Amino acid sequence: MSYIEAKEKYALLGVDTDKAIEILKTVPISLHCWQGDDVIGFDNDGGLTGGIQTTGNYIGRARTPDELMSDMDKVISLTPGKLKLNLHASYAIFDGDFADRNKLEPKHFTKWVQFAKERNMGIDFNPTFFSHSMVKDNLTLSSPDETVRQFWVEHGKCCLKIAEYFANETGIPCVMNIWIPDGYKDVPADRFGPRERFKKSLDEILSISYDKSKVFVCLESKVFGIGMESYTVGSAEFCMNYVANKGITPLMDNGHYHPTEMVSDKISSMLLFNNKIALHITRGVRWDSDHVVILDDETKEIAKEIVRADALDRVFIATDYFDASINRISAWVTGIRSVQKALLYAMLEPSKAMKEMQNSNDLHRLWSCTRSLKQCPSVMYGKNI
Ligand code: RNT
Ligand code: ZN
């Protein structure tokens, strides 16, 4: 079917396809740098820790900043629409002038700023609380060892300054996401203490002044990690309460919930109580939270919830997955394009008519319309709905 034919069919449903494409072009997707090198970064000798894992040994892992940047350029060339760059602190570029995570400065990211500016991209940022010798007994910001806890508080503070530097340099707000891997493999004797220390650490990080219109600090929750199956300090309840209390931004990663819990169902509730929300779009498969995104039902449903709530400008959308078993560039591109396709698919829904069906309790009609839209525009449900 040609685009003209499809456009005419959608017009019968009251959907303007040209407009949908124009809007899609303006929605930034934050491109996670860590798919290119299996989440290793440039500040350590390899060895990913923190309850996350890449499996596979496909050739071509980016080993240097230049390799990662040129792989990203390939991704950009294969991806339409607007992108933002999403960096982890472990991707600092030192050029012989090494600084540990508690001593990071904006100058360690000048090359990334140049890269982003040349491509008209904003930059999002993540402190890296894993793959480091100061992660003690699987704990960072919640550690009972004051030296360890302080080290990571300093790291958080350094990152906040770097995030503000990114926003100032690019002129685009920076989303800075905090995720810690802290947890226990087996049932702990004290669930309260680590969470109390995590709360104190976050308060300390956020005590430095920063421009809240330029830096959006997010907190990402998680249900479990590998080796932290029984308890994670940054649970959903902890993060949701902390965020609400402090007026920062919640981040939901759809790989971080029980498999029967759907992030698509959470979005409306979160939007009602937060100005902005952030998402890590991924694909959970059994124990793994980070398979490459595909155009599956949940990805489409997440996109529909954003579009139906008219919240494209209130949701920070980022990808977050890592697969080392297939060509990394193709993994990257497939995931990002799948998010974009899901958004386009959502924008092609005759949402107003469907909400009316729901509100008039015409649920069978709604049900058949939903089924038939799956094959639209090839197969249409009647002339119009
Ligand atoms: C881990 C979290 C986190 C990381 C990245 C690398 O479970 O999803 O977002 O994937 O920060
Ligand atoms: Zn994530």
mmCIF file of C-alpha atoms and ligand atoms in Angstrom:
data_model
loop_
_atom_site.group_PDB
_atom_site.id
_atom_site.type_symbol
_atom_site.label_atom_id
_atom_site.label_comp_id
_atom_site.label_asym_id
_atom_site.label_seq_id
_atom_site.Cartn_x
_atom_site.Cartn_y
_atom_site.Cartn_z
ATOM 1 C CA MET A 1 0.000 0.000 0.000
ATOM 2 C CA SER A 2 1.310 3.458 -0.881
ATOM 3 C CA TYR A 3 1.543 6.288 1.642
ATOM 4 C CA ILE A 4 -1.201 8.201 -0.221
ATOM 5 C CA GLU A 5 -3.614 5.287 0.134
ATOM 6 C CA ALA A 6 -2.748 4.820 3.795
ATOM 7 C CA LYS A 7 -3.174 8.518 4.433
ATOM 8 C CA GLU A 8 -6.649 8.449 2.879
ATOM 9 C CA LYS A 9 -7.669 5.449 4.960
ATOM 10 C CA TYR A 10 -6.496 7.045 8.165
ATOM 11 C CA ALA A 11 -8.287 10.253 7.204
ATOM 12 C CA LEU A 12 -11.537 8.257 7.262
ATOM 13 C CA LEU A 13 -10.809 7.621 10.937
ATOM 14 C CA GLY A 14 -10.152 11.315 11.483
ATOM 15 C CA VAL A 15 -6.393 10.803 11.763
ATOM 16 C CA ASP A 16 -3.951 13.186 10.060
ATOM 17 C CA THR A 17 -0.888 11.100 9.168
ATOM 18 C CA ASP A 18 1.198 14.041 7.904
ATOM 19 C CA LYS A 19 0.718 15.776 11.225
ATOM 20 C CA ALA A 20 1.654 12.624 13.155
ATOM 21 C CA ILE A 21 4.932 12.356 11.235
ATOM 22 C CA GLU A 22 5.725 16.026 11.811
ATOM 23 C CA ILE A 23 5.131 15.674 15.558
ATOM 24 C CA LEU A 24 7.207 12.490 15.723
ATOM 25 C CA LYS A 25 10.176 14.336 14.226
ATOM 26 C CA THR A 26 10.197 16.688 17.227
ATOM 27 C CA VAL A 27 10.156 14.042 19.986
ATOM 28 C CA PRO A 28 13.652 13.494 21.344
ATOM 29 C CA ILE A 29 14.735 9.959 22.188
ATOM 30 C CA SER A 30 17.743 9.796 24.457
ATOM 31 C CA LEU A 31 20.274 7.467 22.903
ATOM 32 C CA HIS A 32 22.055 5.426 25.605
ATOM 33 C CA CYS A 33 25.779 5.323 24.884
ATOM 34 C CA TRP A 34 26.271 2.061 26.778
ATOM 35 C CA GLN A 35 24.841 -0.275 24.123
ATOM 36 C CA GLY A 36 28.014 0.285 22.088
ATOM 37 C CA ASP A 37 30.529 -1.165 24.535
ATOM 38 C CA ASP A 38 28.570 -3.529 26.786
ATOM 39 C CA VAL A 39 28.304 -0.922 29.605
ATOM 40 C CA ILE A 40 32.052 -0.920 30.274
ATOM 41 C CA GLY A 41 33.029 2.756 29.905
ATOM 42 C CA PHE A 42 36.521 4.248 29.855
ATOM 43 C CA ASP A 43 37.427 4.638 33.515
ATOM 44 C CA ASN A 44 37.953 1.035 34.592
ATOM 45 C CA ASP A 45 39.504 -2.184 33.369
ATOM 46 C CA GLY A 46 36.288 -3.863 32.393
ATOM 47 C CA GLY A 47 34.112 -6.092 34.484
ATOM 48 C CA LEU A 48 30.524 -4.936 34.677
ATOM 49 C CA THR A 49 29.106 -5.184 38.202
ATOM 50 C CA GLY A 50 25.944 -3.992 39.895
ATOM 51 C CA GLY A 51 23.514 -6.786 39.186
ATOM 52 C CA ILE A 52 23.406 -6.089 35.463
ATOM 53 C CA GLN A 53 25.046 -8.226 32.821
ATOM 54 C CA THR A 54 25.717 -8.335 29.125
ATOM 55 C CA THR A 55 25.901 -11.733 27.492
ATOM 56 C CA GLY A 56 27.441 -12.537 24.136
ATOM 57 C CA ASN A 57 30.734 -11.965 22.455
ATOM 58 C CA TYR A 58 29.875 -10.441 19.103
ATOM 59 C CA ILE A 59 32.820 -8.805 17.351
ATOM 60 C CA GLY A 60 33.201 -5.040 17.268
ATOM 61 C CA ARG A 61 32.719 -3.783 20.806
ATOM 62 C CA ALA A 62 33.733 -0.097 20.892
ATOM 63 C CA ARG A 63 36.948 0.104 22.953
ATOM 64 C CA THR A 64 37.808 3.800 22.768
ATOM 65 C CA PRO A 65 35.939 7.111 22.718
ATOM 66 C CA ASP A 66 36.673 7.454 18.994
ATOM 67 C CA GLU A 67 35.259 4.019 18.249
ATOM 68 C CA LEU A 68 32.165 4.678 20.344
ATOM 69 C CA MET A 69 31.609 8.056 18.710
ATOM 70 C CA SER A 70 31.958 6.703 15.199
ATOM 71 C CA ASP A 71 29.580 3.830 16.026
ATOM 72 C CA MET A 72 27.117 6.389 17.351
ATOM 73 C CA ASP A 73 27.451 8.345 14.132
ATOM 74 C CA LYS A 74 26.485 5.219 12.251
ATOM 75 C CA VAL A 75 23.456 4.841 14.518
ATOM 76 C CA ILE A 76 22.498 8.478 13.965
ATOM 77 C CA SER A 77 22.781 8.005 10.199
ATOM 78 C CA LEU A 78 20.367 5.074 10.374
ATOM 79 C CA THR A 79 17.862 6.705 12.705
ATOM 80 C CA PRO A 80 15.390 9.396 11.664
ATOM 81 C CA GLY A 81 13.993 11.944 14.090
ATOM 82 C CA LYS A 82 15.479 13.820 16.995
ATOM 83 C CA LEU A 83 18.028 12.270 19.324
ATOM 84 C CA LYS A 84 19.678 13.253 22.579
ATOM 85 C CA LEU A 85 22.907 11.773 23.872
ATOM 86 C CA ASN A 86 22.698 9.772 27.105
ATOM 87 C CA LEU A 87 26.041 9.396 28.895
ATOM 88 C CA HIS A 88 27.218 7.608 32.010
ATOM 89 C CA ALA A 89 29.916 9.130 34.199
ATOM 90 C CA SER A 90 32.123 6.113 33.429
ATOM 91 C CA TYR A 91 32.434 7.453 29.858
ATOM 92 C CA ALA A 92 34.603 10.394 30.969
ATOM 93 C CA ILE A 93 37.489 11.010 28.572
ATOM 94 C CA PHE A 94 40.748 11.617 30.451
ATOM 95 C CA ASP A 95 43.519 11.900 27.867
ATOM 96 C CA GLY A 96 46.148 10.934 30.438
ATOM 97 C CA ASP A 97 44.654 13.105 33.200
ATOM 98 C CA PHE A 98 42.753 10.430 35.187
ATOM 99 C CA ALA A 99 40.294 11.477 37.878
ATOM 100 C CA ASP A 100 38.399 9.080 40.093
ATOM 101 C CA ARG A 101 34.608 9.206 40.242
ATOM 102 C CA ASN A 102 34.611 11.472 43.308
ATOM 103 C CA LYS A 103 36.792 13.983 41.474
ATOM 104 C CA LEU A 104 35.124 14.201 38.082
ATOM 105 C CA GLU A 105 34.845 17.607 36.463
ATOM 106 C CA PRO A 106 33.189 19.102 33.401
ATOM 107 C CA LYS A 107 36.568 19.155 31.637
ATOM 108 C CA HIS A 108 36.476 15.348 31.445
ATOM 109 C CA PHE A 109 33.456 15.613 29.168
ATOM 110 C CA THR A 110 34.449 18.412 26.789
ATOM 111 C CA LYS A 111 34.822 15.987 23.881
ATOM 112 C CA TRP A 112 31.304 14.710 24.411
ATOM 113 C CA VAL A 113 29.997 18.268 24.509
ATOM 114 C CA GLN A 114 31.731 18.971 21.221
ATOM 115 C CA PHE A 115 30.286 15.762 19.766
ATOM 116 C CA ALA A 116 26.769 16.670 20.887
ATOM 117 C CA LYS A 117 26.966 20.301 19.759
ATOM 118 C CA GLU A 118 28.178 19.347 16.299
ATOM 119 C CA ARG A 119 25.125 17.135 15.946
ATOM 120 C CA ASN A 120 22.601 19.504 17.580
ATOM 121 C CA MET A 121 21.953 17.121 20.414
ATOM 122 C CA GLY A 122 21.292 17.761 24.091
ATOM 123 C CA ILE A 123 22.983 15.540 26.671
ATOM 124 C CA ASP A 124 21.471 13.478 29.477
ATOM 125 C CA PHE A 125 23.652 12.104 32.244
ATOM 126 C CA ASN A 126 23.952 9.293 34.772
ATOM 127 C CA PRO A 127 26.289 9.040 37.745
ATOM 128 C CA THR A 128 27.853 5.563 37.633
ATOM 129 C CA PHE A 129 27.395 3.729 40.934
ATOM 130 C CA PHE A 130 28.734 0.382 39.681
ATOM 131 C CA SER A 131 31.820 -1.256 38.138
ATOM 132 C CA HIS A 132 34.171 0.353 40.659
ATOM 133 C CA SER A 133 36.329 -0.768 43.585
ATOM 134 C CA MET A 134 34.501 1.551 45.989
ATOM 135 C CA VAL A 135 31.324 -0.508 45.575
ATOM 136 C CA LYS A 136 31.691 -2.374 48.873
ATOM 137 C CA ASP A 137 29.632 -5.505 49.541
ATOM 138 C CA ASN A 138 27.227 -4.462 46.771
ATOM 139 C CA LEU A 139 26.545 -1.123 48.462
ATOM 140 C CA THR A 140 27.239 2.503 47.495
ATOM 141 C CA LEU A 141 25.031 5.362 48.740
ATOM 142 C CA SER A 142 23.511 3.037 51.345
ATOM 143 C CA SER A 143 26.781 1.649 52.659
ATOM 144 C CA PRO A 144 27.289 1.459 56.436
ATOM 145 C CA ASP A 145 30.957 2.269 55.747
ATOM 146 C CA GLU A 146 31.050 6.055 55.990
ATOM 147 C CA THR A 147 34.103 6.373 53.718
ATOM 148 C CA VAL A 148 32.328 4.432 50.997
ATOM 149 C CA ARG A 149 29.073 6.341 51.400
ATOM 150 C CA GLN A 150 30.874 9.692 51.316
ATOM 151 C CA PHE A 151 32.829 8.706 48.196
ATOM 152 C CA TRP A 152 29.578 8.084 46.346
ATOM 153 C CA VAL A 153 27.927 11.236 47.697
ATOM 154 C CA GLU A 154 30.875 13.173 46.266
ATOM 155 C CA HIS A 155 30.382 11.367 42.976
ATOM 156 C CA GLY A 156 26.729 12.416 42.903
ATOM 157 C CA LYS A 157 27.664 16.029 43.582
ATOM 158 C CA CYS A 158 30.320 16.048 40.835
ATOM 159 C CA CYS A 159 27.759 14.656 38.411
ATOM 160 C CA LEU A 160 25.202 17.307 39.266
ATOM 161 C CA LYS A 161 27.730 19.989 38.321
ATOM 162 C CA ILE A 162 28.576 18.163 35.105
ATOM 163 C CA ALA A 163 24.868 17.866 34.279
ATOM 164 C CA GLU A 164 24.473 21.625 34.684
ATOM 165 C CA TYR A 165 27.515 22.175 32.481
ATOM 166 C CA PHE A 166 25.902 20.012 29.767
ATOM 167 C CA ALA A 167 22.695 22.040 29.952
ATOM 168 C CA ASN A 168 24.571 25.342 29.798
ATOM 169 C CA GLU A 169 26.749 24.255 26.887
ATOM 170 C CA THR A 170 24.019 22.734 24.746
ATOM 171 C CA GLY A 171 21.189 25.082 25.762
ATOM 172 C CA ILE A 172 19.028 21.991 26.307
ATOM 173 C CA PRO A 173 18.001 20.777 29.797
ATOM 174 C CA CYS A 174 19.878 17.747 31.091
ATOM 175 C CA VAL A 175 18.074 14.788 32.639
ATOM 176 C CA MET A 176 20.335 13.350 35.346
ATOM 177 C CA ASN A 177 19.275 9.908 36.465
ATOM 178 C CA ILE A 178 20.348 8.269 39.702
ATOM 179 C CA TRP A 179 20.230 4.492 39.897
ATOM 180 C CA ILE A 180 22.108 2.516 42.522
ATOM 181 C CA PRO A 181 22.588 -1.252 42.446
ATOM 182 C CA ASP A 182 22.597 -1.582 46.261
ATOM 183 C CA GLY A 183 20.982 -4.701 47.607
ATOM 184 C CA TYR A 184 21.275 -8.157 49.132
ATOM 185 C CA LYS A 185 21.196 -11.595 47.583
ATOM 186 C CA ASP A 186 19.487 -13.041 50.611
ATOM 187 C CA VAL A 187 17.003 -11.831 53.161
ATOM 188 C CA PRO A 188 18.595 -8.998 55.161
ATOM 189 C CA ALA A 189 18.263 -8.458 58.898
ATOM 190 C CA ASP A 190 17.844 -4.718 58.418
ATOM 191 C CA ARG A 191 15.809 -3.298 55.595
ATOM 192 C CA PHE A 192 15.356 0.095 57.218
ATOM 193 C CA GLY A 193 19.001 1.059 57.783
ATOM 194 C CA PRO A 194 20.202 0.931 54.169
ATOM 195 C CA ARG A 195 17.170 2.887 52.976
ATOM 196 C CA GLU A 196 17.666 5.448 55.711
ATOM 197 C CA ARG A 197 21.292 5.907 54.602
ATOM 198 C CA PHE A 198 20.280 6.085 50.932
ATOM 199 C CA LYS A 199 17.805 8.840 51.798
ATOM 200 C CA LYS A 200 20.458 10.755 53.728
ATOM 201 C CA SER A 201 22.944 10.393 50.855
ATOM 202 C CA LEU A 202 20.457 11.666 48.285
ATOM 203 C CA ASP A 203 19.653 14.633 50.544
ATOM 204 C CA GLU A 204 23.351 15.405 50.724
ATOM 205 C CA ILE A 205 23.819 15.210 46.959
ATOM 206 C CA LEU A 206 20.803 17.427 46.327
ATOM 207 C CA SER A 207 21.912 19.943 48.934
ATOM 208 C CA ILE A 208 24.262 21.626 46.464
ATOM 209 C CA SER A 209 22.629 24.360 44.457
ATOM 210 C CA TYR A 210 21.752 23.697 40.858
ATOM 211 C CA ASP A 211 19.374 25.243 38.353
ATOM 212 C CA LYS A 212 16.192 23.150 38.458
ATOM 213 C CA SER A 213 15.021 24.536 35.139
ATOM 214 C CA LYS A 214 18.164 23.165 33.497
ATOM 215 C CA VAL A 215 18.786 19.914 35.351
ATOM 216 C CA PHE A 216 16.026 17.400 35.992
ATOM 217 C CA VAL A 217 17.229 14.952 38.612
ATOM 218 C CA CYS A 218 15.538 11.550 38.328
ATOM 219 C CA LEU A 219 15.497 8.536 40.599
ATOM 220 C CA GLU A 220 15.151 5.054 39.059
ATOM 221 C CA SER A 221 13.743 2.173 41.074
ATOM 222 C CA LYS A 222 14.357 -1.544 40.624
ATOM 223 C CA VAL A 223 12.744 -4.696 41.909
ATOM 224 C CA PHE A 224 15.852 -6.922 41.915
ATOM 225 C CA GLY A 225 19.241 -7.455 40.302
ATOM 226 C CA ILE A 226 21.456 -10.459 39.692
ATOM 227 C CA GLY A 227 22.966 -11.244 43.091
ATOM 228 C CA MET A 228 20.499 -8.862 44.729
ATOM 229 C CA GLU A 229 17.414 -10.967 44.466
ATOM 230 C CA SER A 230 15.970 -10.557 47.945
ATOM 231 C CA TYR A 231 16.270 -6.854 48.577
ATOM 232 C CA THR A 232 17.076 -3.703 46.635
ATOM 233 C CA VAL A 233 17.493 -0.487 48.582
ATOM 234 C CA GLY A 234 16.013 1.650 45.781
ATOM 235 C CA SER A 235 12.655 -0.093 45.596
ATOM 236 C CA ALA A 236 9.631 1.384 43.802
ATOM 237 C CA GLU A 237 8.112 2.619 47.060
ATOM 238 C CA PHE A 238 11.345 4.203 48.233
ATOM 239 C CA CYS A 239 11.872 6.019 44.956
ATOM 240 C CA MET A 240 8.298 7.146 44.464
ATOM 241 C CA ASN A 241 8.103 8.563 47.973
ATOM 242 C CA TYR A 242 11.504 10.215 47.791
ATOM 243 C CA VAL A 243 10.719 11.854 44.472
ATOM 244 C CA ALA A 244 7.342 13.120 45.659
ATOM 245 C CA ASN A 245 8.871 14.474 48.819
ATOM 246 C CA LYS A 246 11.756 16.270 47.128
ATOM 247 C CA GLY A 247 10.011 17.437 43.984
ATOM 248 C CA ILE A 248 12.411 15.625 41.652
ATOM 249 C CA THR A 249 11.428 13.397 38.707
ATOM 250 C CA PRO A 250 10.505 9.706 38.869
ATOM 251 C CA LEU A 251 12.080 7.357 36.350
ATOM 252 C CA MET A 252 10.415 4.078 35.451
ATOM 253 C CA ASP A 253 12.394 1.398 33.630
ATOM 254 C CA ASN A 254 9.936 -1.145 32.279
ATOM 255 C CA GLY A 255 12.387 -3.972 33.023
ATOM 256 C CA HIS A 256 12.314 -3.156 36.720
ATOM 257 C CA TYR A 257 8.969 -4.509 37.832
ATOM 258 C CA HIS A 258 7.370 -7.860 38.391
ATOM 259 C CA PRO A 259 6.600 -9.362 34.938
ATOM 260 C CA THR A 260 2.851 -8.979 35.403
ATOM 261 C CA GLU A 261 3.210 -5.306 36.305
ATOM 262 C CA MET A 262 3.040 -3.015 33.298
ATOM 263 C CA VAL A 263 4.651 0.416 33.106
ATOM 264 C CA SER A 264 2.001 1.361 30.532
ATOM 265 C CA ASP A 265 -0.557 1.131 33.327
ATOM 266 C CA LYS A 266 1.549 3.272 35.664
ATOM 267 C CA ILE A 267 2.102 6.253 33.351
ATOM 268 C CA SER A 268 -1.299 7.928 33.835
ATOM 269 C CA SER A 269 -1.030 7.775 37.624
ATOM 270 C CA MET A 270 2.480 9.170 37.584
ATOM 271 C CA LEU A 271 1.499 11.975 35.189
ATOM 272 C CA LEU A 272 -1.310 13.046 37.489
ATOM 273 C CA PHE A 273 1.102 13.715 40.328
ATOM 274 C CA ASN A 274 4.314 14.817 38.576
ATOM 275 C CA ASN A 275 5.059 17.614 36.126
ATOM 276 C CA LYS A 276 7.575 15.452 34.330
ATOM 277 C CA ILE A 277 8.266 11.747 34.326
ATOM 278 C CA ALA A 278 11.139 9.830 32.769
ATOM 279 C CA LEU A 279 11.229 6.416 31.148
ATOM 280 C CA HIS A 280 13.889 3.847 30.373
ATOM 281 C CA ILE A 281 12.427 1.845 27.549
ATOM 282 C CA THR A 282 13.754 -1.688 27.465
ATOM 283 C CA ARG A 283 12.453 -5.261 27.157
ATOM 284 C CA GLY A 284 12.477 -7.571 30.109
ATOM 285 C CA VAL A 285 12.859 -11.248 29.295
ATOM 286 C CA ARG A 286 12.591 -13.548 32.340
ATOM 287 C CA TRP A 287 15.432 -12.464 34.684
ATOM 288 C CA ASP A 288 16.973 -9.975 32.273
ATOM 289 C CA SER A 289 15.720 -6.414 32.267
ATOM 290 C CA ASP A 290 17.735 -5.230 29.289
ATOM 291 C CA HIS A 291 16.926 -6.997 26.015
ATOM 292 C CA VAL A 292 16.782 -4.875 22.850
ATOM 293 C CA VAL A 293 13.482 -3.038 22.435
ATOM 294 C CA ILE A 294 11.224 -4.344 19.693
ATOM 295 C CA LEU A 295 7.819 -3.228 18.468
ATOM 296 C CA ASP A 296 5.987 -5.429 20.958
ATOM 297 C CA ASP A 297 2.655 -4.831 22.656
ATOM 298 C CA GLU A 298 4.025 -3.216 25.810
ATOM 299 C CA THR A 299 6.224 -0.768 23.894
ATOM 300 C CA LYS A 300 3.177 0.241 21.842
ATOM 301 C CA GLU A 301 1.023 0.504 24.952
ATOM 302 C CA ILE A 302 3.597 2.724 26.695
ATOM 303 C CA ALA A 303 3.648 5.021 23.666
ATOM 304 C CA LYS A 304 -0.156 5.092 23.511
ATOM 305 C CA GLU A 305 -0.385 6.127 27.157
ATOM 306 C CA ILE A 306 1.976 9.056 26.557
ATOM 307 C CA VAL A 307 0.139 10.212 23.435
ATOM 308 C CA ARG A 308 -3.374 9.685 24.844
ATOM 309 C CA ALA A 309 -2.451 11.852 27.832
ATOM 310 C CA ASP A 310 -1.088 14.500 25.439
ATOM 311 C CA ALA A 311 2.132 14.290 27.431
ATOM 312 C CA LEU A 312 4.868 14.074 24.793
ATOM 313 C CA ASP A 313 6.434 17.198 26.303
ATOM 314 C CA ARG A 314 6.215 15.878 29.870
ATOM 315 C CA VAL A 315 7.900 12.509 29.403
ATOM 316 C CA PHE A 316 11.654 12.157 29.036
ATOM 317 C CA ILE A 317 12.071 9.121 26.812
ATOM 318 C CA ALA A 318 15.334 7.191 26.873
ATOM 319 C CA THR A 319 16.337 3.741 25.722
ATOM 320 C CA ASP A 320 18.190 1.372 28.060
ATOM 321 C CA TYR A 321 19.299 -2.058 26.875
ATOM 322 C CA PHE A 322 22.516 -3.845 26.085
ATOM 323 C CA ASP A 323 23.025 -6.910 23.952
ATOM 324 C CA ALA A 324 26.515 -8.210 23.189
ATOM 325 C CA SER A 325 25.324 -11.220 21.197
ATOM 326 C CA ILE A 326 24.375 -9.414 17.990
ATOM 327 C CA ASN A 327 25.769 -6.550 15.951
ATOM 328 C CA ARG A 328 25.682 -3.724 18.485
ATOM 329 C CA ILE A 329 24.815 -1.010 15.971
ATOM 330 C CA SER A 330 21.909 -3.011 14.650
ATOM 331 C CA ALA A 331 20.741 -3.625 18.234
ATOM 332 C CA TRP A 332 20.932 0.094 18.951
ATOM 333 C CA VAL A 333 19.096 1.123 15.774
ATOM 334 C CA THR A 334 16.401 -1.555 16.068
ATOM 335 C CA GLY A 335 15.558 -0.456 19.601
ATOM 336 C CA ILE A 336 15.406 3.265 18.929
ATOM 337 C CA ARG A 337 13.443 2.863 15.721
ATOM 338 C CA SER A 338 11.026 0.563 17.546
ATOM 339 C CA VAL A 339 10.356 3.292 20.105
ATOM 340 C CA GLN A 340 9.756 5.769 17.284
ATOM 341 C CA LYS A 341 7.470 3.333 15.468
ATOM 342 C CA ALA A 342 5.510 2.769 18.670
ATOM 343 C CA LEU A 343 5.056 6.533 19.058
ATOM 344 C CA LEU A 344 3.911 6.881 15.456
ATOM 345 C CA TYR A 345 1.526 3.958 15.900
ATOM 346 C CA ALA A 346 0.132 5.678 19.006
ATOM 347 C CA MET A 347 -0.376 8.946 17.136
ATOM 348 C CA LEU A 348 -2.371 7.114 14.473
ATOM 349 C CA GLU A 349 -4.967 5.976 16.973
ATOM 350 C CA PRO A 350 -8.395 7.687 16.747
ATOM 351 C CA SER A 351 -8.065 8.339 20.438
ATOM 352 C CA LYS A 352 -10.987 10.749 20.879
ATOM 353 C CA ALA A 353 -13.494 8.375 19.279
ATOM 354 C CA MET A 354 -12.188 5.480 21.336
ATOM 355 C CA LYS A 355 -12.442 7.397 24.604
ATOM 356 C CA GLU A 356 -16.050 8.199 23.709
ATOM 357 C CA MET A 357 -16.775 4.500 23.160
ATOM 358 C CA GLN A 358 -15.338 3.766 26.597
ATOM 359 C CA ASN A 359 -17.297 6.532 28.294
ATOM 360 C CA SER A 360 -20.586 5.467 26.689
ATOM 361 C CA ASN A 361 -19.781 1.910 27.755
ATOM 362 C CA ASP A 362 -19.811 0.744 24.132
ATOM 363 C CA LEU A 363 -17.115 -1.710 25.064
ATOM 364 C CA HIS A 364 -17.722 -4.267 22.351
ATOM 365 C CA ARG A 365 -17.277 -1.580 19.711
ATOM 366 C CA LEU A 366 -14.144 -0.408 21.440
ATOM 367 C CA TRP A 367 -12.879 -3.962 21.577
ATOM 368 C CA SER A 368 -13.424 -4.599 17.848
ATOM 369 C CA CYS A 369 -11.978 -1.228 16.955
ATOM 370 C CA THR A 370 -8.829 -2.005 18.979
ATOM 371 C CA ARG A 371 -8.478 -5.381 17.245
ATOM 372 C CA SER A 372 -8.966 -3.953 13.771
ATOM 373 C CA LEU A 373 -6.542 -1.072 14.350
ATOM 374 C CA LYS A 374 -3.792 -3.649 14.734
ATOM 375 C CA GLN A 375 -3.885 -4.280 11.010
ATOM 376 C CA CYS A 376 -4.789 -0.791 9.914
ATOM 377 C CA PRO A 377 -4.534 0.499 7.201
ATOM 378 C CA SER A 378 -4.358 -2.849 5.335
ATOM 379 C CA VAL A 379 -7.503 -4.121 7.008
ATOM 380 C CA MET A 380 -10.141 -1.626 8.112
ATOM 381 C CA TYR A 381 -13.069 -2.034 10.422
ATOM 382 C CA GLY A 382 -15.914 -0.797 8.219
ATOM 383 C CA LYS A 383 -15.579 2.504 6.394
ATOM 384 C CA ASN A 384 -14.964 4.416 9.561
ATOM 385 C CA ILE A 385 -15.403 3.761 13.221
HETATM 386 C C1 RNT B 1 19.976 -1.026 35.607
HETATM 387 C C2 RNT B 1 19.307 0.255 35.266
HETATM 388 C C3 RNT B 1 20.207 1.357 34.780
HETATM 389 C C4 RNT B 1 21.301 0.856 33.881
HETATM 390 C C5 RNT B 1 22.095 1.935 33.202
HETATM 391 C C6 RNT B 1 23.369 1.430 32.650
HETATM 392 O O1 RNT B 1 19.119 -2.034 35.890
HETATM 393 O O2 RNT B 1 18.296 0.025 34.318
HETATM 394 O O3 RNT B 1 19.445 2.343 34.187
HETATM 395 O O4 RNT B 1 20.824 -0.003 32.898
HETATM 396 O O5 RNT B 1 22.251 2.985 34.038
HETATM 397 ZN ZN ZN B 2 17.334 1.686 33.416
#
